[in-house]
């Protein structure tokens, strides 16, 4: 496939729109516990839809998987499980912090850790400080972390201003401290997607 930056940006925008709005239907769900509607959404988001789309783009999908090296399959599956744990804890972050603050912290940390952990693991992180492209990436991470700090500060102010009754009314299980720790764990686990892609290269 030939590189197509414009198509890449378009698909990234579509993905961003989908990722930024997927939680909204959950707010309309009544009478179900968080675990129930999250697992149903997860099955369709992470298993059914990817399989349908992949098969529609490549009807030889299952043949390719069957003939793939076992090491590549196990590595992809293992890191995929860790990434899935990150997705689960992302939902918990939104559960404890609400949609706006939860998104800002969880996705910001996912972006930061996802950018820094892979080059740190393979020893290429120092190289990012030596060229313009690497410095641009690190500057973006710095801006991202600054935004996370502002969002965290806003969350602390919000927690102090709201009474317990108001917290329960706005977000049923609002817990800023727990939400921040879960967001950090979510960010670290979500970085495993990059390792899954690396492990799955022989399959491609």
Tab-separated table of C-alpha atoms in Angstrom:
chain	number	residue	atom	x	y	z
A	1	UNK	CA	0.000	0.000	0.000
A	2	UNK	CA	1.339	3.415	-0.971
A	3	UNK	CA	1.628	6.012	1.827
A	4	UNK	CA	-1.272	8.475	1.787
A	5	UNK	CA	-0.925	11.185	4.473
A	6	UNK	CA	-4.271	12.802	3.626
A	7	UNK	CA	-6.148	9.515	3.965
A	8	UNK	CA	-4.277	8.862	7.200
A	9	UNK	CA	-5.278	12.232	8.650
A	10	UNK	CA	-8.894	11.696	7.558
A	11	UNK	CA	-9.096	8.237	9.122
A	12	UNK	CA	-7.436	9.561	12.268
A	13	UNK	CA	-10.077	12.307	12.457
A	14	UNK	CA	-12.871	9.755	12.022
A	15	UNK	CA	-11.311	7.598	14.729
A	16	UNK	CA	-10.962	10.603	17.020
A	17	UNK	CA	-14.626	11.500	16.528
A	18	UNK	CA	-15.665	7.935	17.302
A	19	UNK	CA	-13.362	7.677	20.329
A	20	UNK	CA	-14.557	11.025	21.640
A	21	UNK	CA	-18.236	10.160	21.461
A	22	UNK	CA	-18.476	6.427	22.193
A	23	UNK	CA	-19.278	6.932	25.882
A	24	UNK	CA	-22.254	9.222	25.249
A	25	UNK	CA	-24.794	6.413	24.562
A	26	UNK	CA	-23.844	4.827	27.884
A	27	UNK	CA	-25.210	7.871	29.683
A	28	UNK	CA	-28.665	6.907	28.390
A	29	UNK	CA	-28.483	3.378	29.781
A	30	UNK	CA	-30.718	2.937	32.815
A	31	UNK	CA	-30.957	0.008	35.196
A	32	UNK	CA	-27.702	-1.696	34.161
A	33	UNK	CA	-24.540	-1.783	36.211
A	34	UNK	CA	-21.418	-0.213	34.715
A	35	UNK	CA	-19.770	-3.623	34.257
A	36	UNK	CA	-22.656	-4.962	32.157
A	37	UNK	CA	-22.918	-2.194	29.583
A	38	UNK	CA	-19.132	-1.778	29.420
A	39	UNK	CA	-18.507	-5.446	28.594
A	40	UNK	CA	-21.257	-5.438	25.948
A	41	UNK	CA	-19.799	-2.310	24.382
A	42	UNK	CA	-16.316	-3.808	24.606
A	43	UNK	CA	-17.280	-7.052	22.855
A	44	UNK	CA	-18.653	-5.149	19.873
A	45	UNK	CA	-15.911	-2.489	19.886
A	46	UNK	CA	-12.856	-4.714	20.336
A	47	UNK	CA	-13.907	-8.098	18.935
A	48	UNK	CA	-16.919	-8.076	16.604
A	49	UNK	CA	-16.334	-4.836	14.668
A	50	UNK	CA	-12.554	-5.305	14.116
A	51	UNK	CA	-13.104	-8.872	12.876
A	52	UNK	CA	-15.888	-7.800	10.492
A	53	UNK	CA	-13.881	-4.866	9.112
A	54	UNK	CA	-10.670	-6.908	8.789
A	55	UNK	CA	-12.472	-9.738	6.993
A	56	UNK	CA	-14.237	-7.321	4.647
A	57	UNK	CA	-10.871	-5.791	3.706
A	58	UNK	CA	-9.079	-9.146	3.437
A	59	UNK	CA	-11.193	-12.316	2.975
A	60	UNK	CA	-8.035	-14.399	3.626
A	61	UNK	CA	-7.918	-13.115	7.211
A	62	UNK	CA	-8.404	-16.451	8.971
A	63	UNK	CA	-6.028	-18.236	6.597
A	64	UNK	CA	-3.341	-15.643	7.369
A	65	UNK	CA	-3.890	-16.027	11.118
A	66	UNK	CA	-3.760	-19.825	10.858
A	67	UNK	CA	-0.407	-19.678	9.039
A	68	UNK	CA	1.135	-16.953	11.215
A	69	UNK	CA	4.170	-17.783	13.410
A	70	UNK	CA	3.089	-18.885	16.884
A	71	UNK	CA	5.585	-16.498	18.511
A	72	UNK	CA	4.024	-13.538	16.701
A	73	UNK	CA	0.514	-14.652	17.635
A	74	UNK	CA	1.387	-15.152	21.304
A	75	UNK	CA	3.208	-11.819	21.523
A	76	UNK	CA	0.366	-9.959	19.847
A	77	UNK	CA	-2.215	-11.711	22.007
A	78	UNK	CA	-0.293	-11.118	25.242
A	79	UNK	CA	0.275	-7.423	24.677
A	80	UNK	CA	-3.291	-7.164	23.398
A	81	UNK	CA	-4.550	-8.516	26.720
A	82	UNK	CA	-2.530	-5.874	28.576
A	83	UNK	CA	-3.904	-3.202	26.254
A	84	UNK	CA	-7.399	-4.552	26.945
A	85	UNK	CA	-6.789	-4.089	30.672
A	86	UNK	CA	-5.877	-0.506	29.812
A	87	UNK	CA	-9.194	-0.152	28.002
A	88	UNK	CA	-11.057	-1.535	31.000
A	89	UNK	CA	-9.355	0.868	33.386
A	90	UNK	CA	-10.053	3.709	30.949
A	91	UNK	CA	-13.721	3.007	31.559
A	92	UNK	CA	-13.090	3.054	35.308
A	93	UNK	CA	-11.378	6.441	34.960
A	94	UNK	CA	-14.497	7.867	33.322
A	95	UNK	CA	-16.580	6.151	35.994
A	96	UNK	CA	-14.700	7.867	38.838
A	97	UNK	CA	-13.974	11.261	37.229
A	98	UNK	CA	-16.790	11.800	34.770
A	99	UNK	CA	-16.713	12.170	30.999
A	100	UNK	CA	-14.817	15.464	30.612
A	101	UNK	CA	-12.125	15.129	33.281
A	102	UNK	CA	-11.802	11.365	32.822
A	103	UNK	CA	-11.198	11.731	29.098
A	104	UNK	CA	-8.642	14.502	29.552
A	105	UNK	CA	-6.570	12.580	32.094
A	106	UNK	CA	-6.889	9.079	30.645
A	107	UNK	CA	-6.307	9.918	26.981
A	108	UNK	CA	-3.595	12.439	27.809
A	109	UNK	CA	-1.670	9.888	29.853
A	110	UNK	CA	-2.273	7.219	27.201
A	111	UNK	CA	-0.746	9.524	24.584
A	112	UNK	CA	2.222	10.426	26.784
A	113	UNK	CA	3.037	6.891	27.948
A	114	UNK	CA	2.289	5.428	24.522
A	115	UNK	CA	4.824	7.808	22.986
A	116	UNK	CA	7.578	7.443	25.579
A	117	UNK	CA	7.458	3.820	26.785
A	118	UNK	CA	8.186	2.026	23.447
A	119	UNK	CA	11.379	4.024	22.662
A	120	UNK	CA	12.380	3.711	26.320
A	121	UNK	CA	11.985	-0.064	26.140
A	122	UNK	CA	13.992	-0.488	22.929
A	123	UNK	CA	16.701	2.007	23.923
A	124	UNK	CA	15.959	4.646	21.276
A	125	UNK	CA	14.618	7.318	23.636
A	126	UNK	CA	17.937	9.270	23.841
A	127	UNK	CA	17.871	9.577	20.052
A	128	UNK	CA	14.702	11.660	20.253
A	129	UNK	CA	16.731	14.459	21.847
A	130	UNK	CA	19.180	14.606	18.930
A	131	UNK	CA	17.050	15.544	15.918
A	132	UNK	CA	14.275	17.964	15.042
A	133	UNK	CA	11.577	15.312	14.610
A	134	UNK	CA	12.350	13.787	18.006
A	135	UNK	CA	12.314	17.175	19.713
A	136	UNK	CA	8.977	17.939	18.052
A	137	UNK	CA	7.549	14.700	19.441
A	138	UNK	CA	8.884	15.450	22.920
A	139	UNK	CA	7.491	18.991	22.738
A	140	UNK	CA	4.085	17.538	21.914
A	141	UNK	CA	4.334	15.198	24.903
A	142	UNK	CA	5.291	18.164	27.098
A	143	UNK	CA	2.253	20.136	25.928
A	144	UNK	CA	0.109	17.059	26.561
A	145	UNK	CA	1.447	16.709	30.114
A	146	UNK	CA	0.867	20.417	30.733
A	147	UNK	CA	-2.744	19.967	29.659
A	148	UNK	CA	-3.054	16.972	31.984
A	149	UNK	CA	-1.733	19.081	34.864
A	150	UNK	CA	-4.302	21.792	34.137
A	151	UNK	CA	-7.078	19.201	33.950
A	152	UNK	CA	-5.915	17.655	37.213
A	153	UNK	CA	-5.875	21.062	38.870
A	154	UNK	CA	-9.399	21.695	37.613
A	155	UNK	CA	-10.480	18.352	39.056
A	156	UNK	CA	-9.017	19.188	42.467
A	157	UNK	CA	-10.790	22.562	42.494
A	158	UNK	CA	-14.029	20.902	41.449
A	159	UNK	CA	-13.729	18.301	44.201
A	160	UNK	CA	-13.281	21.023	46.840
A	161	UNK	CA	-16.209	23.102	45.583
A	162	UNK	CA	-18.794	20.320	45.371
A	163	UNK	CA	-20.623	18.951	48.381
A	164	UNK	CA	-20.961	15.188	48.770
A	165	UNK	CA	-24.578	15.447	47.602
A	166	UNK	CA	-23.599	17.396	44.483
A	167	UNK	CA	-20.836	14.907	43.679
A	168	UNK	CA	-23.282	12.020	43.930
A	169	UNK	CA	-25.770	13.851	41.718
A	170	UNK	CA	-23.209	14.779	39.039
A	171	UNK	CA	-21.102	11.600	39.051
A	172	UNK	CA	-22.466	8.752	41.115
A	173	UNK	CA	-19.055	7.385	42.106
A	174	UNK	CA	-16.874	10.524	41.890
A	175	UNK	CA	-13.464	9.866	43.458
A	176	UNK	CA	-10.658	12.127	42.251
A	177	UNK	CA	-7.709	10.355	43.910
A	178	UNK	CA	-8.812	6.893	42.815
A	179	UNK	CA	-9.570	8.169	39.312
A	180	UNK	CA	-6.080	9.666	38.900
A	181	UNK	CA	-4.328	6.450	39.956
A	182	UNK	CA	-6.529	4.403	37.644
A	183	UNK	CA	-5.789	6.872	34.802
A	184	UNK	CA	-2.024	6.449	35.319
A	185	UNK	CA	-2.350	2.652	35.262
A	186	UNK	CA	-4.580	2.944	32.191
A	187	UNK	CA	-1.958	5.019	30.389
A	188	UNK	CA	0.829	2.530	31.087
A	189	UNK	CA	-1.235	-0.488	30.008
A	190	UNK	CA	-2.503	1.269	26.883
A	191	UNK	CA	1.097	1.715	25.713
A	192	UNK	CA	1.150	-2.055	25.175
A	193	UNK	CA	-0.688	-1.545	21.876
A	194	UNK	CA	2.594	-0.351	20.349
A	195	UNK	CA	4.320	-3.539	21.544
A	196	UNK	CA	1.466	-5.628	20.118
A	197	UNK	CA	1.950	-3.988	16.711
A	198	UNK	CA	5.671	-4.682	16.917
A	199	UNK	CA	5.111	-8.327	17.876
A	200	UNK	CA	2.557	-8.740	15.075
A	201	UNK	CA	4.773	-7.484	12.237
A	202	UNK	CA	5.473	-11.033	10.954
A	203	UNK	CA	1.709	-11.532	10.582
A	204	UNK	CA	1.447	-8.445	8.364
